[in-house]
Structures are given as structure tokens and as C-alpha cells.
Amino acid sequence: MASYRIRQYRDQDYDTVRSLFARGILEHTPAGYRYVLRSARAKLELLVLFVAVRAAAGYWVLGLGAVALALAATWFLVRSFSTSYVQQALSTDLHDIPASYLRAPDSCFWVAEAGGAVVGMVAVAPPQDLAERGVALELKRMSVSKDYRGQGISKALCGEVLRFARARGYRAVVLSTSMVQVAAQRLYEGQGFRKVGTFSPSLLGSLLCFQIFHYRCDLPGRTTAP
């Protein structure tokens, strides 16, 4: 098991952190595609498409061709969905990390370093949900390089966020993760998070049956919330 250390983000980490985040999100695209195709709605729609084209054209080969085109279009939509999310993050909070996380109140950004290289990252900030402001902080942008998973780095990064929130007197930490990030869900649940909601992030997400899970971890022994 490789040794690592958790430290605060530095300016020289910028390119590595952005690349690490993008790779971590895009690698879930195949799992998202398989998830969409396994849904009952997708199976029914593909069957209806095949039957309709077969009936209209009179050739089952054309029906199969229509299904193949639908599968290709679905892959394109899933890939576009992931790419749009990455581009949004890179152009907003990950565009200026110090301004987003190091100079903002009750925010921070850490990286995990192993062998002189950045192999993991996580951030914390006030949540977007205004109802949670002053009560909870939000864990964001968690990602660990594929070659360094299973070594406790994700758990250590998560623990850093929980300690940060607890030290500032917050009652909870919240986060959001997608339905295909099963390993992340297991990690969070092992750290005391519980699923408290499910939502679709956009109209395209709804069409793709793509869901986001909202998690919350209540913190014991808090002081007065800020």
C-alpha cells in the first residue's frame, strides 16, 4: 500500500486537479449507459421501435438497424450529459479554486499526495440549498485516481471534510452523487452518511432516467452553529 498525505491545495496543483476531476467523472459514462439501457422504459421503447419499423418497412433487418441507431444516439446523449457536467465544473468553481474554496468562508480544498503526485481531491463549501446554510456544509468534487483506489485515500479525504465541519460547529455534512457511482455510495454510507433524497438534475437527465442521490451525515458533539 502506497503512503500518502492529505494537504491543502496549492496553485501548482491546478492542472492535475482539473484533469483528475474530469477523468473521474467521464470514466462513469459506460456505467451510466448500461444503467439507462437496463431500465424498463428503455427496453420497452427499443422494443416498440423495432416492432414499428419492422411493421412499416416489412424487414426485420431495418428494425434492427433502427434499434442500433437508437443505441448509438443514447450513447451520444449519455456522453454529452457527462461532458456538459465536467465543462460546467471546470468553468465555474474549478476555474478559480482559491477564490471558490480557499478565500471563501467555511470552505476548503484538499489534495491527497503520493509519491510526489496529486492522486486525490475533495472540497467543502456552504451548500447550494439555502435551507441548509448555517446548518450544514457540502462535500464536493471528491475524486481519487484509479491506480490509488482501495488504499483508504477516499476515506481519509472524507474524514477531513467531516472534521472541518465539526470543528466549525456545523450539524451535518451533505453531498450529492450519481446512481452509477456505487463505490462512492458505499464509502459515504460507511462514513455515516444516509440517503435522504433522489432527484434528476435536468430534463435530459430525466429522459435518460439518470438520478442523483442526496446524502446527509449528522455530526455528533457539535457546538453552536455559526
PDB file of C-alpha atoms in Angstrom:
ATOM      1  CA  MET A   1       0.000   0.000   0.000  1.00  0.00           C
ATOM      2  CA  ALA A   2       1.466   3.358  -1.045  1.00  0.00           C
ATOM      3  CA  SER A   3       1.918   6.044   1.601  1.00  0.00           C
ATOM      4  CA  TYR A   4       0.118   9.329   1.083  1.00  0.00           C
ATOM      5  CA  ARG A   5      -0.574  12.601   2.837  1.00  0.00           C
ATOM      6  CA  ILE A   6      -3.514  14.996   2.800  1.00  0.00           C
ATOM      7  CA  ARG A   7      -2.658  18.656   2.388  1.00  0.00           C
ATOM      8  CA  GLN A   8      -4.341  21.875   1.314  1.00  0.00           C
ATOM      9  CA  TYR A   9      -4.489  22.734  -2.360  1.00  0.00           C
ATOM     10  CA  ARG A  10      -1.646  24.766  -3.891  1.00  0.00           C
ATOM     11  CA  ASP A  11      -1.577  26.761  -7.114  1.00  0.00           C
ATOM     12  CA  GLN A  12       0.761  24.260  -8.785  1.00  0.00           C
ATOM     13  CA  ASP A  13      -1.916  21.554  -8.375  1.00  0.00           C
ATOM     14  CA  TYR A  14      -4.298  23.342 -10.750  1.00  0.00           C
ATOM     15  CA  ASP A  15      -3.886  21.337 -13.966  1.00  0.00           C
ATOM     16  CA  THR A  16      -3.607  17.986 -12.178  1.00  0.00           C
ATOM     17  CA  VAL A  17      -6.721  18.601 -10.096  1.00  0.00           C
ATOM     18  CA  ARG A  18      -8.822  19.599 -13.088  1.00  0.00           C
ATOM     19  CA  SER A  19      -7.641  16.585 -15.077  1.00  0.00           C
ATOM     20  CA  LEU A  20      -8.254  14.254 -12.137  1.00  0.00           C
ATOM     21  CA  PHE A  21     -11.805  15.535 -11.762  1.00  0.00           C
ATOM     22  CA  ALA A  22     -12.598  15.232 -15.484  1.00  0.00           C
ATOM     23  CA  ARG A  23     -11.268  11.676 -15.714  1.00  0.00           C
ATOM     24  CA  GLY A  24     -13.129  10.657 -12.578  1.00  0.00           C
ATOM     25  CA  ILE A  25     -16.466  11.822 -13.983  1.00  0.00           C
ATOM     26  CA  LEU A  26     -16.046  10.630 -17.566  1.00  0.00           C
ATOM     27  CA  GLU A  27     -14.997   7.122 -16.539  1.00  0.00           C
ATOM     28  CA  HIS A  28     -18.554   6.593 -15.279  1.00  0.00           C
ATOM     29  CA  THR A  29     -20.035   7.168 -18.746  1.00  0.00           C
ATOM     30  CA  PRO A  30     -20.114   3.446 -19.714  1.00  0.00           C
ATOM     31  CA  ALA A  31     -21.786   2.580 -16.402  1.00  0.00           C
ATOM     32  CA  GLY A  32     -24.342   5.325 -16.999  1.00  0.00           C
ATOM     33  CA  TYR A  33     -25.032   3.980 -20.468  1.00  0.00           C
ATOM     34  CA  ARG A  34     -25.570   0.450 -19.157  1.00  0.00           C
ATOM     35  CA  TYR A  35     -27.836   1.812 -16.412  1.00  0.00           C
ATOM     36  CA  VAL A  36     -30.029   3.592 -18.954  1.00  0.00           C
ATOM     37  CA  LEU A  37     -30.332   0.510 -21.161  1.00  0.00           C
ATOM     38  CA  ARG A  38     -31.264  -1.699 -18.206  1.00  0.00           C
ATOM     39  CA  SER A  39     -34.249   0.471 -17.320  1.00  0.00           C
ATOM     40  CA  ALA A  40     -37.681  -0.951 -18.103  1.00  0.00           C
ATOM     41  CA  ARG A  41     -38.614   2.169 -20.034  1.00  0.00           C
ATOM     42  CA  ALA A  42     -35.598   1.931 -22.347  1.00  0.00           C
ATOM     43  CA  LYS A  43     -36.240  -1.756 -23.045  1.00  0.00           C
ATOM     44  CA  LEU A  44     -39.875  -1.047 -23.860  1.00  0.00           C
ATOM     45  CA  GLU A  45     -39.009   1.884 -26.117  1.00  0.00           C
ATOM     46  CA  LEU A  46     -36.448  -0.175 -28.050  1.00  0.00           C
ATOM     47  CA  LEU A  47     -38.957  -2.999 -28.474  1.00  0.00           C
ATOM     48  CA  VAL A  48     -41.657  -0.610 -29.696  1.00  0.00           C
ATOM     49  CA  LEU A  49     -39.185   0.965 -32.114  1.00  0.00           C
ATOM     50  CA  PHE A  50     -38.179  -2.413 -33.530  1.00  0.00           C
ATOM     51  CA  VAL A  51     -41.793  -3.567 -33.958  1.00  0.00           C
ATOM     52  CA  ALA A  52     -42.895  -0.271 -35.533  1.00  0.00           C
ATOM     53  CA  VAL A  53     -40.058  -0.163 -38.083  1.00  0.00           C
ATOM     54  CA  ARG A  54     -40.434  -3.871 -38.806  1.00  0.00           C
ATOM     55  CA  ALA A  55     -44.154  -3.428 -39.426  1.00  0.00           C
ATOM     56  CA  ALA A  56     -43.736  -0.284 -41.532  1.00  0.00           C
ATOM     57  CA  ALA A  57     -40.824  -1.479 -43.680  1.00  0.00           C
ATOM     58  CA  GLY A  58     -41.548  -5.183 -43.734  1.00  0.00           C
ATOM     59  CA  TYR A  59     -37.952  -6.139 -42.993  1.00  0.00           C
ATOM     60  CA  TRP A  60     -36.644  -7.176 -39.584  1.00  0.00           C
ATOM     61  CA  VAL A  61     -33.129  -6.049 -40.605  1.00  0.00           C
ATOM     62  CA  LEU A  62     -34.380  -2.468 -40.830  1.00  0.00           C
ATOM     63  CA  GLY A  63     -35.908  -2.871 -37.386  1.00  0.00           C
ATOM     64  CA  LEU A  64     -32.557  -3.951 -36.007  1.00  0.00           C
ATOM     65  CA  GLY A  65     -30.890  -1.060 -37.783  1.00  0.00           C
ATOM     66  CA  ALA A  66     -33.284   1.397 -36.159  1.00  0.00           C
ATOM     67  CA  VAL A  67     -32.513  -0.098 -32.748  1.00  0.00           C
ATOM     68  CA  ALA A  68     -28.768   0.177 -33.449  1.00  0.00           C
ATOM     69  CA  LEU A  69     -29.176   3.858 -34.337  1.00  0.00           C
ATOM     70  CA  ALA A  70     -31.179   4.410 -31.153  1.00  0.00           C
ATOM     71  CA  LEU A  71     -28.439   2.765 -29.093  1.00  0.00           C
ATOM     72  CA  ALA A  72     -25.801   4.973 -30.727  1.00  0.00           C
ATOM     73  CA  ALA A  73     -27.897   8.075 -30.088  1.00  0.00           C
ATOM     74  CA  THR A  74     -28.353   7.073 -26.451  1.00  0.00           C
ATOM     75  CA  TRP A  75     -24.583   6.689 -26.023  1.00  0.00           C
ATOM     76  CA  PHE A  76     -24.081  10.141 -27.527  1.00  0.00           C
ATOM     77  CA  LEU A  77     -26.628  11.663 -25.131  1.00  0.00           C
ATOM     78  CA  VAL A  78     -25.108   9.961 -22.071  1.00  0.00           C
ATOM     79  CA  ARG A  79     -21.614  11.047 -23.106  1.00  0.00           C
ATOM     80  CA  SER A  80     -22.837  14.600 -23.749  1.00  0.00           C
ATOM     81  CA  PHE A  81     -24.520  14.653 -20.338  1.00  0.00           C
ATOM     82  CA  SER A  82     -21.244  13.719 -18.603  1.00  0.00           C
ATOM     83  CA  THR A  83     -19.163  16.090 -20.717  1.00  0.00           C
ATOM     84  CA  SER A  84     -21.502  19.018 -20.041  1.00  0.00           C
ATOM     85  CA  TYR A  85     -21.248  18.410 -16.298  1.00  0.00           C
ATOM     86  CA  VAL A  86     -17.449  18.392 -16.464  1.00  0.00           C
ATOM     87  CA  GLN A  87     -17.328  21.545 -18.575  1.00  0.00           C
ATOM     88  CA  GLN A  88     -19.658  23.330 -16.186  1.00  0.00           C
ATOM     89  CA  ALA A  89     -17.491  22.466 -13.183  1.00  0.00           C
ATOM     90  CA  LEU A  90     -14.254  23.430 -14.954  1.00  0.00           C
ATOM     91  CA  SER A  91     -15.699  26.783 -15.960  1.00  0.00           C
ATOM     92  CA  THR A  92     -17.151  27.632 -12.530  1.00  0.00           C
ATOM     93  CA  ASP A  93     -15.702  26.631  -9.155  1.00  0.00           C
ATOM     94  CA  LEU A  94     -12.762  24.652 -10.582  1.00  0.00           C
ATOM     95  CA  HIS A  95     -11.783  27.565 -12.805  1.00  0.00           C
ATOM     96  CA  ASP A  96     -10.584  29.603  -9.832  1.00  0.00           C
ATOM     97  CA  ILE A  97     -10.104  27.163  -6.960  1.00  0.00           C
ATOM     98  CA  PRO A  98      -8.572  29.626  -4.452  1.00  0.00           C
ATOM     99  CA  ALA A  99     -11.469  32.050  -4.906  1.00  0.00           C
ATOM    100  CA  SER A 100     -14.035  29.261  -4.702  1.00  0.00           C
ATOM    101  CA  TYR A 101     -12.638  27.322  -1.759  1.00  0.00           C
ATOM    102  CA  LEU A 102      -9.631  28.919  -0.050  1.00  0.00           C
ATOM    103  CA  ARG A 103     -10.715  32.524   0.342  1.00  0.00           C
ATOM    104  CA  ALA A 104     -14.428  31.869   0.825  1.00  0.00           C
ATOM    105  CA  PRO A 105     -15.759  31.476   4.405  1.00  0.00           C
ATOM    106  CA  ASP A 106     -16.142  27.909   5.724  1.00  0.00           C
ATOM    107  CA  SER A 107     -14.684  26.435   2.549  1.00  0.00           C
ATOM    108  CA  CYS A 108     -11.527  24.445   1.844  1.00  0.00           C
ATOM    109  CA  PHE A 109      -9.897  22.257  -0.801  1.00  0.00           C
ATOM    110  CA  TRP A 110      -7.547  19.357  -0.086  1.00  0.00           C
ATOM    111  CA  VAL A 111      -5.489  17.025  -2.228  1.00  0.00           C
ATOM    112  CA  ALA A 112      -4.011  13.621  -1.485  1.00  0.00           C
ATOM    113  CA  GLU A 113      -0.363  13.337  -2.469  1.00  0.00           C
ATOM    114  CA  ALA A 114       1.511  10.067  -3.039  1.00  0.00           C
ATOM    115  CA  GLY A 115       4.992   9.751  -4.456  1.00  0.00           C
ATOM    116  CA  GLY A 116       5.106  13.481  -5.084  1.00  0.00           C
ATOM    117  CA  ALA A 117       1.985  13.392  -7.274  1.00  0.00           C
ATOM    118  CA  VAL A 118      -1.579  14.510  -6.595  1.00  0.00           C
ATOM    119  CA  VAL A 119      -3.779  11.394  -6.654  1.00  0.00           C
ATOM    120  CA  GLY A 120      -6.943  12.557  -4.906  1.00  0.00           C
ATOM    121  CA  MET A 121      -9.003  15.629  -4.122  1.00  0.00           C
ATOM    122  CA  VAL A 122     -12.004  16.861  -2.177  1.00  0.00           C
ATOM    123  CA  ALA A 123     -13.593  20.206  -1.374  1.00  0.00           C
ATOM    124  CA  VAL A 124     -16.057  21.584   1.143  1.00  0.00           C
ATOM    125  CA  ALA A 125     -18.239  24.673   0.915  1.00  0.00           C
ATOM    126  CA  PRO A 126     -21.579  26.052   2.095  1.00  0.00           C
ATOM    127  CA  PRO A 127     -24.372  24.094   0.372  1.00  0.00           C
ATOM    128  CA  GLN A 128     -26.321  25.416  -2.595  1.00  0.00           C
ATOM    129  CA  ASP A 129     -29.563  24.644  -0.756  1.00  0.00           C
ATOM    130  CA  LEU A 130     -30.250  27.868   1.131  1.00  0.00           C
ATOM    131  CA  ALA A 131     -32.272  25.936   3.732  1.00  0.00           C
ATOM    132  CA  GLU A 132     -29.047  24.145   4.740  1.00  0.00           C
ATOM    133  CA  ARG A 133     -26.936  27.293   5.022  1.00  0.00           C
ATOM    134  CA  GLY A 134     -25.601  27.765   8.541  1.00  0.00           C
ATOM    135  CA  VAL A 135     -26.593  24.215   9.420  1.00  0.00           C
ATOM    136  CA  ALA A 136     -24.539  22.015   7.103  1.00  0.00           C
ATOM    137  CA  LEU A 137     -21.527  22.107   4.806  1.00  0.00           C
ATOM    138  CA  GLU A 138     -21.351  20.322   1.459  1.00  0.00           C
ATOM    139  CA  LEU A 139     -18.691  17.801   0.434  1.00  0.00           C
ATOM    140  CA  LYS A 140     -17.824  18.400  -3.220  1.00  0.00           C
ATOM    141  CA  ARG A 141     -15.505  17.300  -6.040  1.00  0.00           C
ATOM    142  CA  MET A 142     -14.337  14.043  -4.433  1.00  0.00           C
ATOM    143  CA  SER A 143     -12.117  12.075  -6.805  1.00  0.00           C
ATOM    144  CA  VAL A 144      -9.253   9.604  -6.446  1.00  0.00           C
ATOM    145  CA  SER A 145      -7.036   8.332  -9.250  1.00  0.00           C
ATOM    146  CA  LYS A 146      -7.989   4.823 -10.359  1.00  0.00           C
ATOM    147  CA  ASP A 147      -4.482   3.491  -9.593  1.00  0.00           C
ATOM    148  CA  TYR A 148      -4.735   4.581  -5.937  1.00  0.00           C
ATOM    149  CA  ARG A 149      -8.198   3.390  -5.011  1.00  0.00           C
ATOM    150  CA  GLY A 150      -8.724   0.831  -2.280  1.00  0.00           C
ATOM    151  CA  GLN A 151      -5.933   2.317  -0.150  1.00  0.00           C
ATOM    152  CA  GLY A 152      -8.033   4.415   2.216  1.00  0.00           C
ATOM    153  CA  ILE A 153      -7.479   7.726   0.426  1.00  0.00           C
ATOM    154  CA  SER A 154     -11.160   8.411  -0.215  1.00  0.00           C
ATOM    155  CA  LYS A 155     -11.967   7.632   3.414  1.00  0.00           C
ATOM    156  CA  ALA A 156      -9.207   9.974   4.590  1.00  0.00           C
ATOM    157  CA  LEU A 157     -10.428  12.796   2.342  1.00  0.00           C
ATOM    158  CA  CYS A 158     -13.993  12.304   3.533  1.00  0.00           C
ATOM    159  CA  GLY A 159     -12.784  12.342   7.141  1.00  0.00           C
ATOM    160  CA  GLU A 160     -11.005  15.653   6.517  1.00  0.00           C
ATOM    161  CA  VAL A 161     -14.300  17.226   5.457  1.00  0.00           C
ATOM    162  CA  LEU A 162     -16.185  15.822   8.459  1.00  0.00           C
ATOM    163  CA  ARG A 163     -13.534  17.128  10.883  1.00  0.00           C
ATOM    164  CA  PHE A 164     -13.553  20.533   9.194  1.00  0.00           C
ATOM    165  CA  ALA A 165     -17.338  20.847   9.530  1.00  0.00           C
ATOM    166  CA  ARG A 166     -17.372  19.559  13.098  1.00  0.00           C
ATOM    167  CA  ALA A 167     -14.642  21.992  14.167  1.00  0.00           C
ATOM    168  CA  ARG A 168     -16.756  24.879  12.896  1.00  0.00           C
ATOM    169  CA  GLY A 169     -19.838  23.792  14.781  1.00  0.00           C
ATOM    170  CA  TYR A 170     -21.952  22.570  11.898  1.00  0.00           C
ATOM    171  CA  ARG A 171     -24.657  19.994  12.468  1.00  0.00           C
ATOM    172  CA  ALA A 172     -24.171  17.998   9.280  1.00  0.00           C
ATOM    173  CA  VAL A 173     -22.354  17.422   6.014  1.00  0.00           C
ATOM    174  CA  VAL A 174     -24.346  16.895   2.833  1.00  0.00           C
ATOM    175  CA  LEU A 175     -23.321  15.691  -0.617  1.00  0.00           C
ATOM    176  CA  SER A 176     -24.693  14.517  -3.937  1.00  0.00           C
ATOM    177  CA  THR A 177     -23.555  11.557  -6.013  1.00  0.00           C
ATOM    178  CA  SER A 178     -24.944   9.802  -9.074  1.00  0.00           C
ATOM    179  CA  MET A 179     -26.737   6.467  -9.158  1.00  0.00           C
ATOM    180  CA  VAL A 180     -23.841   4.834 -11.054  1.00  0.00           C
ATOM    181  CA  GLN A 181     -21.155   5.753  -8.503  1.00  0.00           C
ATOM    182  CA  VAL A 182     -21.770   2.661  -6.412  1.00  0.00           C
ATOM    183  CA  ALA A 183     -18.313   2.584  -4.801  1.00  0.00           C
ATOM    184  CA  ALA A 184     -18.753   6.193  -3.684  1.00  0.00           C
ATOM    185  CA  GLN A 185     -22.151   5.378  -2.205  1.00  0.00           C
ATOM    186  CA  ARG A 186     -20.637   2.519  -0.179  1.00  0.00           C
ATOM    187  CA  LEU A 187     -17.851   4.809   1.028  1.00  0.00           C
ATOM    188  CA  TYR A 188     -20.226   7.528   2.182  1.00  0.00           C
ATOM    189  CA  GLU A 189     -22.589   5.116   3.873  1.00  0.00           C
ATOM    190  CA  GLY A 190     -19.617   3.583   5.685  1.00  0.00           C
ATOM    191  CA  GLN A 191     -18.731   7.043   6.993  1.00  0.00           C
ATOM    192  CA  GLY A 192     -22.195   7.602   8.450  1.00  0.00           C
ATOM    193  CA  PHE A 193     -23.997   9.239   5.535  1.00  0.00           C
ATOM    194  CA  ARG A 194     -27.578   8.243   4.786  1.00  0.00           C
ATOM    195  CA  LYS A 195     -29.567   8.780   1.615  1.00  0.00           C
ATOM    196  CA  VAL A 196     -32.189  11.462   2.140  1.00  0.00           C
ATOM    197  CA  GLY A 197     -33.371  12.259  -1.378  1.00  0.00           C
ATOM    198  CA  THR A 198     -33.297  11.474  -5.071  1.00  0.00           C
ATOM    199  CA  PHE A 199     -33.681  13.874  -7.968  1.00  0.00           C
ATOM    200  CA  SER A 200     -32.978  14.241 -11.678  1.00  0.00           C
ATOM    201  CA  PRO A 201     -30.527  17.067 -12.460  1.00  0.00           C
ATOM    202  CA  SER A 202     -32.099  18.198 -15.751  1.00  0.00           C
ATOM    203  CA  LEU A 203     -34.647  17.426 -18.450  1.00  0.00           C
ATOM    204  CA  LEU A 204     -32.038  15.365 -20.297  1.00  0.00           C
ATOM    205  CA  GLY A 205     -31.305  13.537 -17.062  1.00  0.00           C
ATOM    206  CA  SER A 206     -34.995  12.709 -16.721  1.00  0.00           C
ATOM    207  CA  LEU A 207     -35.141  11.418 -20.293  1.00  0.00           C
ATOM    208  CA  LEU A 208     -32.122   9.207 -19.580  1.00  0.00           C
ATOM    209  CA  CYS A 209     -33.536   8.006 -16.229  1.00  0.00           C
ATOM    210  CA  PHE A 210     -30.393   9.482 -14.648  1.00  0.00           C
ATOM    211  CA  GLN A 211     -30.729  10.123 -10.915  1.00  0.00           C
ATOM    212  CA  ILE A 212     -28.696  11.985  -8.329  1.00  0.00           C
ATOM    213  CA  PHE A 213     -28.721  10.757  -4.728  1.00  0.00           C
ATOM    214  CA  HIS A 214     -28.580  13.291  -1.920  1.00  0.00           C
ATOM    215  CA  TYR A 215     -26.780  12.157   1.254  1.00  0.00           C
ATOM    216  CA  ARG A 216     -26.521  13.634   4.732  1.00  0.00           C
ATOM    217  CA  CYS A 217     -24.260  12.855   7.695  1.00  0.00           C
ATOM    218  CA  ASP A 218     -25.344  14.248  11.061  1.00  0.00           C
ATOM    219  CA  LEU A 219     -22.391  15.266  13.207  1.00  0.00           C
ATOM    220  CA  PRO A 220     -22.332  14.428  16.925  1.00  0.00           C
ATOM    221  CA  GLY A 221     -20.982  16.706  19.597  1.00  0.00           C
ATOM    222  CA  ARG A 222     -21.468  19.967  17.767  1.00  0.00           C
ATOM    223  CA  THR A 223     -21.005  23.374  19.279  1.00  0.00           C
ATOM    224  CA  THR A 224     -23.194  26.365  18.473  1.00  0.00           C
ATOM    225  CA  ALA A 225     -23.686  26.648  14.716  1.00  0.00           C
ATOM    226  CA  PRO A 226     -22.202  29.785  13.149  1.00  0.00           C
TER     227      PRO A 226
END
